[in-house]
Coordinates of C-alpha atoms and ligand atoms in Angstrom, one line a residue:
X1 CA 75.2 90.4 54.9
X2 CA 77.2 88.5 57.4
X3 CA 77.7 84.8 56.3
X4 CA 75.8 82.5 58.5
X5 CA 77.2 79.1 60.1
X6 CA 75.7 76.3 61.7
X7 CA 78.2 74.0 62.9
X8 CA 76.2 70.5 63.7
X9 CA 78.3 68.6 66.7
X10 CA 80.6 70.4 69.5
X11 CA 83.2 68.2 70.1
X12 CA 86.6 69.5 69.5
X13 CA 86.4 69.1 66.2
X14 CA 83.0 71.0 65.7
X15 CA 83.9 73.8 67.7
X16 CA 87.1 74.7 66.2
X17 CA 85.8 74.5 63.2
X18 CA 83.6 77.1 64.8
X19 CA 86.2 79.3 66.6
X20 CA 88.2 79.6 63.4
X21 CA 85.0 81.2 61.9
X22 CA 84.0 83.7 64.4
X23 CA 87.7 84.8 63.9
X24 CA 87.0 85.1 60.2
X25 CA 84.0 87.1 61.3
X26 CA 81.2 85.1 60.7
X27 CA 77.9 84.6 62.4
X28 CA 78.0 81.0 64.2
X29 CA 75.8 79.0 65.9
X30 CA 77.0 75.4 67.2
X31 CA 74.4 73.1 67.6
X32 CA 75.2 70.7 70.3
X33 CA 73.2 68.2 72.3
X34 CA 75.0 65.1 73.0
X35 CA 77.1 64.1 76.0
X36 CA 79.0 61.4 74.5
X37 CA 81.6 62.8 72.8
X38 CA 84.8 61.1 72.2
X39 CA 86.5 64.1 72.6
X40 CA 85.8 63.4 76.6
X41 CA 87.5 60.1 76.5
X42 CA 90.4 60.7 74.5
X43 CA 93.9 61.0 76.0
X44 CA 95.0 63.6 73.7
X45 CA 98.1 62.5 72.3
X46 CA 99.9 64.3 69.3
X47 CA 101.5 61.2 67.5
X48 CA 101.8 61.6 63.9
X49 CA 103.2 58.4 62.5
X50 CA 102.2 55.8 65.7
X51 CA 98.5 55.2 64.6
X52 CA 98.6 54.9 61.0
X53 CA 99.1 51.8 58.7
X54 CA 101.2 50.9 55.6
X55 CA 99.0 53.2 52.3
X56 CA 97.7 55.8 54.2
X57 CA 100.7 58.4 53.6
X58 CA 98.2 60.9 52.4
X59 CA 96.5 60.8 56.0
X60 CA 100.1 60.8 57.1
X61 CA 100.9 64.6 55.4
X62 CA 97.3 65.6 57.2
X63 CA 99.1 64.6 60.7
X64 CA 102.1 66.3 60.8
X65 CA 101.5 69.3 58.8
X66 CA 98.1 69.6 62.1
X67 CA 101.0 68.6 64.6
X68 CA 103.3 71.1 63.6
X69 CA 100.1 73.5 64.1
X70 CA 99.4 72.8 67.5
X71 CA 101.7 75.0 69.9
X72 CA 100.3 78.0 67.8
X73 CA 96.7 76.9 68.0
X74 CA 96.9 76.1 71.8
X75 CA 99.1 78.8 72.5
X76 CA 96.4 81.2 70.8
X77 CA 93.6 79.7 72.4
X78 CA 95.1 80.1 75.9
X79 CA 95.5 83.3 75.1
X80 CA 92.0 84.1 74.1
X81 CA 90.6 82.5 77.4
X82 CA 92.7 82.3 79.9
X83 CA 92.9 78.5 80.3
X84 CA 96.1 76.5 80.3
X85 CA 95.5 73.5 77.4
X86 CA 97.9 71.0 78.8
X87 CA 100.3 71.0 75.8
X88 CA 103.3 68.9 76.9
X89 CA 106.4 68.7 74.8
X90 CA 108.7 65.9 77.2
X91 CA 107.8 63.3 74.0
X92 CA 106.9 59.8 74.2
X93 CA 108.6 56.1 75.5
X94 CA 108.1 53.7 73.4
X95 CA 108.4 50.8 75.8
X96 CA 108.9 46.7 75.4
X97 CA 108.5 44.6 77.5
X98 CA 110.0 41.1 76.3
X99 CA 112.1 40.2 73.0
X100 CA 108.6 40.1 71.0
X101 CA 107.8 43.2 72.2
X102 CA 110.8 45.0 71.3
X103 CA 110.7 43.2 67.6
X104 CA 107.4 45.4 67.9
X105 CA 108.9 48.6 68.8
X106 CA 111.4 48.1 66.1
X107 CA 108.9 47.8 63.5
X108 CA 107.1 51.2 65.1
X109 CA 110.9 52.5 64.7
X110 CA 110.2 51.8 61.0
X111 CA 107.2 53.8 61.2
X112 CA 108.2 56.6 62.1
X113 CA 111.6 57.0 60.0
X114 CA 109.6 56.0 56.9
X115 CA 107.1 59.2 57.4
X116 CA 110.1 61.6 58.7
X117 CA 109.0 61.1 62.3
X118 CA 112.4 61.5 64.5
X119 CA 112.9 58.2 66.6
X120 CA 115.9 57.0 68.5
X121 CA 116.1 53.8 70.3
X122 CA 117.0 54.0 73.5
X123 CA 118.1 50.8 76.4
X124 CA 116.4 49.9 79.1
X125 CA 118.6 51.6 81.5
X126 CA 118.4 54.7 79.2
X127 CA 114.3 54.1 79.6
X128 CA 114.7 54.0 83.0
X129 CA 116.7 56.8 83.4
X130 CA 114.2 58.4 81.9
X131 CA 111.5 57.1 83.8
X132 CA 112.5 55.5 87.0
X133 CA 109.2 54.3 88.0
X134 CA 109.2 52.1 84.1
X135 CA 109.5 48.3 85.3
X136 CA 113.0 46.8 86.0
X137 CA 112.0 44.1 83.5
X138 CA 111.7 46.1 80.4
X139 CA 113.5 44.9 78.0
X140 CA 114.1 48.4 75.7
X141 CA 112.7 50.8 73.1
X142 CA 112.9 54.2 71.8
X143 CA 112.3 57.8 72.3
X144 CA 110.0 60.0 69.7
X145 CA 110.5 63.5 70.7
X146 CA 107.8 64.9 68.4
X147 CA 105.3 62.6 69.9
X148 CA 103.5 65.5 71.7
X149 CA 100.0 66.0 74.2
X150 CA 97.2 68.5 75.0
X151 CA 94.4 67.6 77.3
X152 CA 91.1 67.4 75.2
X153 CA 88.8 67.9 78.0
X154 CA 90.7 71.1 78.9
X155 CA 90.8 72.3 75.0
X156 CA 87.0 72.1 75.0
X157 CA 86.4 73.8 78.1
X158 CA 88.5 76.4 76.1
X159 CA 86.9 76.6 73.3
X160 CA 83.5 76.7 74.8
X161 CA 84.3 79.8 76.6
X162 CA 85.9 81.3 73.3
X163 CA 82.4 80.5 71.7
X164 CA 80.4 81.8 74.9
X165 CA 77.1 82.5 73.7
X166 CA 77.3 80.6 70.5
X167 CA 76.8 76.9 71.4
X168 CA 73.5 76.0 71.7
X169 CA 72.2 72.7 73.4
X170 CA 69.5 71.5 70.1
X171 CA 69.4 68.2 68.8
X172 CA 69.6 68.1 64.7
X173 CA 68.6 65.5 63.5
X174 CA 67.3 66.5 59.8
X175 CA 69.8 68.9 58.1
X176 CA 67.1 70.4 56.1
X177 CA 65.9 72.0 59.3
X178 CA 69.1 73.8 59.8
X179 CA 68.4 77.1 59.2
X180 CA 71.8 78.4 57.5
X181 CA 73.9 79.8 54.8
X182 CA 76.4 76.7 55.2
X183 CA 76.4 74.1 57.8
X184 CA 79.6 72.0 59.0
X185 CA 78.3 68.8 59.8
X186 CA 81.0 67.4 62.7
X187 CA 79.0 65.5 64.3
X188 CA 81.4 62.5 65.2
X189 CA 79.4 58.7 65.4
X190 CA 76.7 60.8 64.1
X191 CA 77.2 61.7 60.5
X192 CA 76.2 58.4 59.4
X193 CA 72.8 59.4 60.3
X194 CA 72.6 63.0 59.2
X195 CA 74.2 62.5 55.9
X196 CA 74.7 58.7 54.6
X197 CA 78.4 59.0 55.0
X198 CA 80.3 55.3 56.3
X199 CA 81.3 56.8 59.4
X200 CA 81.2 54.2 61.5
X201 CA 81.5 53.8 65.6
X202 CA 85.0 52.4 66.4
X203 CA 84.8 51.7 70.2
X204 CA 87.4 52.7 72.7
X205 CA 87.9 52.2 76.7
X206 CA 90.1 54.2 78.8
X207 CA 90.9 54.3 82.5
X208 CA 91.8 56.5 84.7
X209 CA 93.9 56.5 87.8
X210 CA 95.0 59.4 90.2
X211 CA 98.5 59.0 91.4
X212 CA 99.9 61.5 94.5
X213 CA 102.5 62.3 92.7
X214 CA 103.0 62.3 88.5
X215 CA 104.5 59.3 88.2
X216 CA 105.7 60.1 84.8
X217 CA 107.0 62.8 82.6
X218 CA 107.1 61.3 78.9
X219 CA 103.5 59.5 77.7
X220 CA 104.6 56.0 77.4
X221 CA 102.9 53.9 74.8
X222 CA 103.8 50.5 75.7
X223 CA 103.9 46.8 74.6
X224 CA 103.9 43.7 77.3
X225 CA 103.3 40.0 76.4
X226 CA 101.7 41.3 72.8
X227 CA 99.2 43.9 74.6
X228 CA 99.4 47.0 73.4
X229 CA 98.9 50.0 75.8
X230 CA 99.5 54.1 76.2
X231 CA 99.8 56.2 79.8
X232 CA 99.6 59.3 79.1
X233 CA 100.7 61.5 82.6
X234 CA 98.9 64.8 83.1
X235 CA 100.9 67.4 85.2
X236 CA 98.1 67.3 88.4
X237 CA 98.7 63.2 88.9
X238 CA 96.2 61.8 86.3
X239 CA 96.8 58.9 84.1
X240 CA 95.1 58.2 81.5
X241 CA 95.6 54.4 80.6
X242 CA 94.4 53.4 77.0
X243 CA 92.3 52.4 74.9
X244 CA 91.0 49.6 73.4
X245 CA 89.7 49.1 69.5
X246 CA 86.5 47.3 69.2
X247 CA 83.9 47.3 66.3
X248 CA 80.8 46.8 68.3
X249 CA 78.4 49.5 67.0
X250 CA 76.9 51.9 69.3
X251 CA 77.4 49.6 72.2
X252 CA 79.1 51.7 75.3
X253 CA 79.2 49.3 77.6
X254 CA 82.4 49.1 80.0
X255 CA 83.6 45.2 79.9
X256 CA 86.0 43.2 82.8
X257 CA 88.1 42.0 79.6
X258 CA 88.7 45.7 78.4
X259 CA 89.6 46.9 82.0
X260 CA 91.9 43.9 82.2
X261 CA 93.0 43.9 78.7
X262 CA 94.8 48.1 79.8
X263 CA 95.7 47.6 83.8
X264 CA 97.4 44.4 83.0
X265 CA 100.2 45.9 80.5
X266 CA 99.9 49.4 82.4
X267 CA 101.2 46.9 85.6
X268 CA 103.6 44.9 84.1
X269 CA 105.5 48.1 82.8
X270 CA 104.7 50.6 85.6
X271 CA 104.4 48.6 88.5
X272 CA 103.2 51.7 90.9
X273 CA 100.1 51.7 88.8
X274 CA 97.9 48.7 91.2
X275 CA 98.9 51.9 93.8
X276 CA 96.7 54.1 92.5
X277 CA 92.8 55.0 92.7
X278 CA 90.7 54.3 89.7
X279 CA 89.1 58.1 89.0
X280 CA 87.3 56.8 85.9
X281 CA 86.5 54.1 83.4
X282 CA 84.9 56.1 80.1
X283 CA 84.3 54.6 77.2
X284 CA 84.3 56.5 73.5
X285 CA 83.2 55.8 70.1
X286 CA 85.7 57.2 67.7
X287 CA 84.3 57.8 64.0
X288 CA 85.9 55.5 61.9
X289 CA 85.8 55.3 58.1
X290 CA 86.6 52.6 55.3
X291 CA 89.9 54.1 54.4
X292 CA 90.6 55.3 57.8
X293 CA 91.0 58.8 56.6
X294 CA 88.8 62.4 57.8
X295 CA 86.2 63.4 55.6
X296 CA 86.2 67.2 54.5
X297 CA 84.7 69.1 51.6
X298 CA 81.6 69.8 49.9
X299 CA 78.4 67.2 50.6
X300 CA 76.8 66.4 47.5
X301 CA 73.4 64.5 46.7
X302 CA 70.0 65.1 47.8
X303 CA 70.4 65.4 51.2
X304 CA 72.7 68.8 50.5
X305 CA 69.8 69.5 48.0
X306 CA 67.6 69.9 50.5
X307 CA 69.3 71.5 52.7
X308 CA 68.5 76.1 52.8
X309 CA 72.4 76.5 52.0
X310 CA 75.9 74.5 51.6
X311 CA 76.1 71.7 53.5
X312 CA 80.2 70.9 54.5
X313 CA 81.4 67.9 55.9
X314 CA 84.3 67.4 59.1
X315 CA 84.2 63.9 60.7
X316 CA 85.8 60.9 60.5
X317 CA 88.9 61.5 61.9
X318 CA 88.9 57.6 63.3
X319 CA 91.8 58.2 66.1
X320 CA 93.3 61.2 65.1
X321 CA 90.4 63.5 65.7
X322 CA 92.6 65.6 68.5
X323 CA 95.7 65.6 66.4
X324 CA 93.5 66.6 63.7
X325 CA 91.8 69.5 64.9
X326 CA 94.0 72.8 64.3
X327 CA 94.6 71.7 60.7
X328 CA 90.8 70.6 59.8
X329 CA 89.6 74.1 61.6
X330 CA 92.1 76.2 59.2
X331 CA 90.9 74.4 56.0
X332 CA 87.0 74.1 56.8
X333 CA 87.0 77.7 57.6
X334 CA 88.7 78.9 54.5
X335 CA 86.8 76.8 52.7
X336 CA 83.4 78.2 54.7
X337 CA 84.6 81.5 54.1
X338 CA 85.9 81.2 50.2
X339 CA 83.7 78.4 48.9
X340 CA 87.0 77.1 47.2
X341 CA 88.8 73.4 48.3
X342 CA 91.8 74.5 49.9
X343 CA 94.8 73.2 48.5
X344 CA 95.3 69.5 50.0
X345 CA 92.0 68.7 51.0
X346 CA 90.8 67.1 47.5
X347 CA 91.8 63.6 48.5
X348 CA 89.4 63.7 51.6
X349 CA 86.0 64.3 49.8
X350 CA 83.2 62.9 50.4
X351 CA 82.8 61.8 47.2
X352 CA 86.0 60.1 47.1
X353 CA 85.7 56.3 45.5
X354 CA 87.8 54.9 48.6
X355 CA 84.3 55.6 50.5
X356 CA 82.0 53.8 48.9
X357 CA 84.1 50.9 47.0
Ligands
LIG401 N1 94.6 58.1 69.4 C1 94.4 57.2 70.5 C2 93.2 56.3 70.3 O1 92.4 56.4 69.4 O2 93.1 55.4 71.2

């Protein structure tokens, strides 16, 4: 009998997880009822050593082996549907401001050589080369070629039409009402609730601005006085301008000081930005964990006790959850279809002590 899947969440994560499956030939329904997914508000880029911190080198191994999977997993999925993704290759700015911002960029230079991550520094006239529209105050920075983009909101347009039929709108809020042979809980902010897991809401604001023209072709991700900031250009004019890191629980409010806290740096090193309309002000809650690393594998305990069959785990991917996604797909699946830990994905239990200690 054909394996059935219920896949609990349908953000990106979720419903690649539940693409990957159909292609394995499984029977999947994606259970789906929230609005707020940070998958909306997310700019999409594909940075593997800009977000991480000193001690996480085993998250660092997820990103770039998922990074180096992404042209094939958008290329595919374009393919399937029809509907261009947004990948961009151009690479990213990183951009300073003052002296104490380029100090800063130096140390992300650091970064990114000590996890393999090609960077080359680059002057300010060579920025603005680059970018003519940067500031004629920037003081310098660096070019990371591999420091890639998609647009998430396309993605999940794309993946909800490869899934057509199988995404269901159905709150779930008790897994032991999931009717299923296994069931991928990815439900982002949400896991906490569904299976005791320390995922925990990690808020984020972004704006967006619609320029005439795109204003840029690289994403810059930028410090000015000490503020950091990312503009991430999309080919039709959009800018996405963000994103700010608060631990405020479930709180989704948009503040003044967040809004000023991104157009201030987005001005002072692209001064065309105060030009622009505002499109959108969006706010996310990313699922942050205590060791800042995804959690994938087997859920064990009494809530996957009571549940009809396995119950898998696929959240907490904090602010890598797009990066993530082609990589966490290819191991849930195989580990859906073969009920074996693929190779790798030991350290990223959810029984690991780095959870609960
Ligand atoms: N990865 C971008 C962010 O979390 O803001």
């Amino acid at each position: 009998m054909t394996t059935r899947v219920a896949v609990v969440g349908g953000g990106i994560i979720g419903l690649a997880v539940a693409w990957r499956c159909v292609q394995r030939g499984l029977d999947v329904t994606v259970f789906d009822a929230s609005d707020e997914k940070a998958t909306t508000v997310a700019a999409g880029m594909l940075a593997p050593a800009a977000e991480i911190h000193a001690g996480e080198e085993e998250v660092q191994r997820l990103l770039a082996d998922s990074a180096g999977r992404w042209p094939q997993f958008a290329a595919e999925l374009e393919k399937a549907t029809g509907i261009e993704v947004g990948y961009r290759d151009e690479g990213t700015l990183l951009v300073a401001l003052t002296d104490d911002d380029l100090r800063e960029v130096r140390r992300l230079c650091g970064v990114y050589e000590r996890a393999g991550q090609p960077v080359h520094e680059l002057t300010a006239r060579e920025l603005r080369e680059r970018e003519p529209l940067l500031s004629p105050r920037v003081r310098g920075g660096a070019y990371a070629p591999q420091d890639h983009q998609v647009d998430p909101r396309r993605v999940l347009t794309a993946l909800r039409t490869a899934l057509k039929g199988r995404v269901v709108t159905e709150m779930v809020t008790d897994l032991a009402g999931v009717d299923a042979d296994v069931t991928v809980v990815a439900a982002g902010v949400g896991t906490r609730a569904l299976t005791g897991l320390p995922v925990r809401p990690v808020k984020g604001q972004t704006v967006r601005v619609t320029a005439p023209q795109p204003p840029l072709r690289h994403i810059i991700r930028g410090y000015a006085r000490n503020r950091p900031v990312y503009l991430v250009p999309r080919r039709d004019g959009e800018l996405v301008i963000g994103a700010t890191e608060e631990e405020r629980g479930f709180d989704t409010s948009i503040t003044v000081g967040a809004v000023l806290d991104l157009l201030r740096p987005a001005a002072e090193l692209l001064p065309e930005v105060v030009e622009y309309p505002v499109s959108e002000i969006a706010v996310g809650l990313r699922p942050g964990t205590p060791d800042n690393a995804p959690i994938l594998g087997a859920l064990k305990g009494d809530i996957a006790d009571s549940g009809h069959g396995r119950i898998l785990v696929a959240s907490g991917h904090y602010r890598n959850g797009v990066l993530l996604t082609p990589l966490t797909a290819d191991l849930v699946a195989e580990l859906v279809t073969s009920g074996v830990s693929p190779q790798g994905i030991t350290p990223f239990a959810p029984d690991r002590e780095a959870l609960w200690t």
